[in-house]
PDB file of C-alpha atoms in Angstrom:
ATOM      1  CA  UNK M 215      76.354  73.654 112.603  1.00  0.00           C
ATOM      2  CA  UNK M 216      79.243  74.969 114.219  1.00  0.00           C
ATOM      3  CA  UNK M 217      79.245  76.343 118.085  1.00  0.00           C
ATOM      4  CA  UNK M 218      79.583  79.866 116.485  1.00  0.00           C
ATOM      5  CA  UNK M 219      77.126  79.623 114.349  1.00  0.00           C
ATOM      6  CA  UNK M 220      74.732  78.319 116.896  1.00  0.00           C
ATOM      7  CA  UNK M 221      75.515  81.284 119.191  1.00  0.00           C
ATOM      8  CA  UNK M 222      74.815  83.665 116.704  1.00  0.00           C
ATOM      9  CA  UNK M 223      71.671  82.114 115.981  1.00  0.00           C
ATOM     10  CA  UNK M 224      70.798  81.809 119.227  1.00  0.00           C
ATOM     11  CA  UNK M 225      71.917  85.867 119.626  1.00  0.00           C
ATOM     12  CA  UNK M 226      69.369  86.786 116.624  1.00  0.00           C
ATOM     13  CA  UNK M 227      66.926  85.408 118.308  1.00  0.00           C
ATOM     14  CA  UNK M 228      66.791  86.798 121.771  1.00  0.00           C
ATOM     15  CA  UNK M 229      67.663  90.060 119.557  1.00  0.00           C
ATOM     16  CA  UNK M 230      64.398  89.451 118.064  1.00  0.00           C
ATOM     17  CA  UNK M 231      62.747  88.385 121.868  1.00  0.00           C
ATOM     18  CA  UNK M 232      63.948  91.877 122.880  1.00  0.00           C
ATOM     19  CA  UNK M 233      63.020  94.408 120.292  1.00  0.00           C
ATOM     20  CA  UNK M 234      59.347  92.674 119.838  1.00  0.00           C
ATOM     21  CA  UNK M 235      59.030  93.194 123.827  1.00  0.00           C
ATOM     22  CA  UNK M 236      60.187  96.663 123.273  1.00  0.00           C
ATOM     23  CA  UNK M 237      58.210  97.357 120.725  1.00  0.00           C
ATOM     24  CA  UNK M 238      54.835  95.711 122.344  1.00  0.00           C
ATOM     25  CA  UNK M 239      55.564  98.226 125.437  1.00  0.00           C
ATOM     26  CA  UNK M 240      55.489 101.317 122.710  1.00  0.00           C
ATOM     27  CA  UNK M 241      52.603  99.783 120.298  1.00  0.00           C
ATOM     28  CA  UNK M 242      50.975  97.783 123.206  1.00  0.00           C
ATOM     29  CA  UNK M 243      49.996  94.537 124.627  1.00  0.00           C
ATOM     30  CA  UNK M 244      48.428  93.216 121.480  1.00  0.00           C
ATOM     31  CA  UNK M 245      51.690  94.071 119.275  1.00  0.00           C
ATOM     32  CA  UNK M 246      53.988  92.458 121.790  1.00  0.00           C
ATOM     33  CA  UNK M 247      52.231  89.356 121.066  1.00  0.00           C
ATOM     34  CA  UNK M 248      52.145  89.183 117.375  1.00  0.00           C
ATOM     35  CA  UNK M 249      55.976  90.415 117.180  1.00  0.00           C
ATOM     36  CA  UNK M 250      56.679  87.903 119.624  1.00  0.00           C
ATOM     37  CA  UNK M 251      54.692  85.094 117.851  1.00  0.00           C
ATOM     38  CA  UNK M 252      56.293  86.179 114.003  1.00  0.00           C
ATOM     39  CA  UNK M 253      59.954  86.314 115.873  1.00  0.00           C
ATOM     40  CA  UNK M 254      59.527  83.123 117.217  1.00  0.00           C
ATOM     41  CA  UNK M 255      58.178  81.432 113.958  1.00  0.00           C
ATOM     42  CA  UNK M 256      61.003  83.409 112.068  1.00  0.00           C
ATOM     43  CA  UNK M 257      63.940  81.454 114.583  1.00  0.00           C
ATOM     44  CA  UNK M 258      61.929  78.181 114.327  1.00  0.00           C
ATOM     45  CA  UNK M 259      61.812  78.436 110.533  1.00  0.00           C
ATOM     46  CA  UNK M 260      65.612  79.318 110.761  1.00  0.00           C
ATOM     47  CA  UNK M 261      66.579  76.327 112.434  1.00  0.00           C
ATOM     48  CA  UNK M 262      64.508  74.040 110.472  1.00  0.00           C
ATOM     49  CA  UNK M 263      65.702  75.380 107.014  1.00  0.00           C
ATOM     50  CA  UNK M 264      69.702  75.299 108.438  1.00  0.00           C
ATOM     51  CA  UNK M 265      68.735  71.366 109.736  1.00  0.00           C
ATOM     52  CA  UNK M 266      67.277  70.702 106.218  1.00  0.00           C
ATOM     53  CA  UNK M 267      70.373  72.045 104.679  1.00  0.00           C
ATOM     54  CA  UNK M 268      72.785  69.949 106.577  1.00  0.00           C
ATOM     55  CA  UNK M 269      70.858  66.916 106.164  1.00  0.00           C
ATOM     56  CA  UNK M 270      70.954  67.130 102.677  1.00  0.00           C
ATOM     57  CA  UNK M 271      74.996  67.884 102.874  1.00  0.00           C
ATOM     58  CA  UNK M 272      75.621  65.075 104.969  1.00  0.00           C
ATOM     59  CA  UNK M 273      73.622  62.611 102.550  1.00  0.00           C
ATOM     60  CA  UNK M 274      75.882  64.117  99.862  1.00  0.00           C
ATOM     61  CA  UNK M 275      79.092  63.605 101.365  1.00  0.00           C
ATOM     62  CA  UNK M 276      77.821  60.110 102.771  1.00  0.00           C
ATOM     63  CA  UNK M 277      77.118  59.306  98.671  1.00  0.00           C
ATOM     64  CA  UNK M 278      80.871  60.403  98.102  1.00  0.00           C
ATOM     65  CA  UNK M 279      82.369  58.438 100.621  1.00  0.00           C
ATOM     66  CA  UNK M 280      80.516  55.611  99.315  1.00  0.00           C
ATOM     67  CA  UNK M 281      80.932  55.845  95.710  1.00  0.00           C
ATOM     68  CA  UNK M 282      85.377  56.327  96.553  1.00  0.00           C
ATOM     69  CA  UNK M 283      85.312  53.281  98.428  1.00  0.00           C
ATOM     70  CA  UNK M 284      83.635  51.331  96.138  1.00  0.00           C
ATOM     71  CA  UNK M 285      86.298  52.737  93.484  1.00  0.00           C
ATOM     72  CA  UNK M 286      89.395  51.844  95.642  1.00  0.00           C
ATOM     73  CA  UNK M 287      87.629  48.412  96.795  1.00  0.00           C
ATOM     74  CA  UNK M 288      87.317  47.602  92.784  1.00  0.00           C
ATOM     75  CA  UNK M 289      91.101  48.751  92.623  1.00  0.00           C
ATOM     76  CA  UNK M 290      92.480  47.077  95.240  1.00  0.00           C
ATOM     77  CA  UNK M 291      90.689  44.189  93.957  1.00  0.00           C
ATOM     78  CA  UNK M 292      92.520  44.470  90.614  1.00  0.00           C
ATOM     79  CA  UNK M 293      89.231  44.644  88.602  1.00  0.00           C
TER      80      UNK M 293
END
């Protein structure tokens, strides 16, 4: 994840922080915390889908890497 990315994530979610707090102070106590609870769970879910993501991306591309130097290794070699 890129630092740009990251700050924009981390901007949605204090955008998130804020309107639930904003909201709770219209709807009350009791809506503040469940807007507060689903924004947080909504960021966490975020991040752990975007982590899953790269993972999987980085496996790839390790895979690739492998698989050309085991073709220019058999090349070099002649075989």
């Amino acid at each position: 994840m890129t630092r740009r990315q990251l700050a924009i994530r981390i901007a949605l979610g204090v955008a998130l922080a804020v309107v639930a707090i904003l909201l709770g102070g219209v709807l009350g106590e009791n809506w503040q915390r469940v807007l507060t609870a689903l924004g947080g769970t909504l960021g966490l879910g975020i991040l752990v889908v975007d982590s899953t993501l790269t993972h999987r991306r980085q496996q790839k591309r390790r895979r690739e890497l492998t698989e050309e130097a085991e073709v220019y290794e058999k090349h070099r070699r002649g075989l």
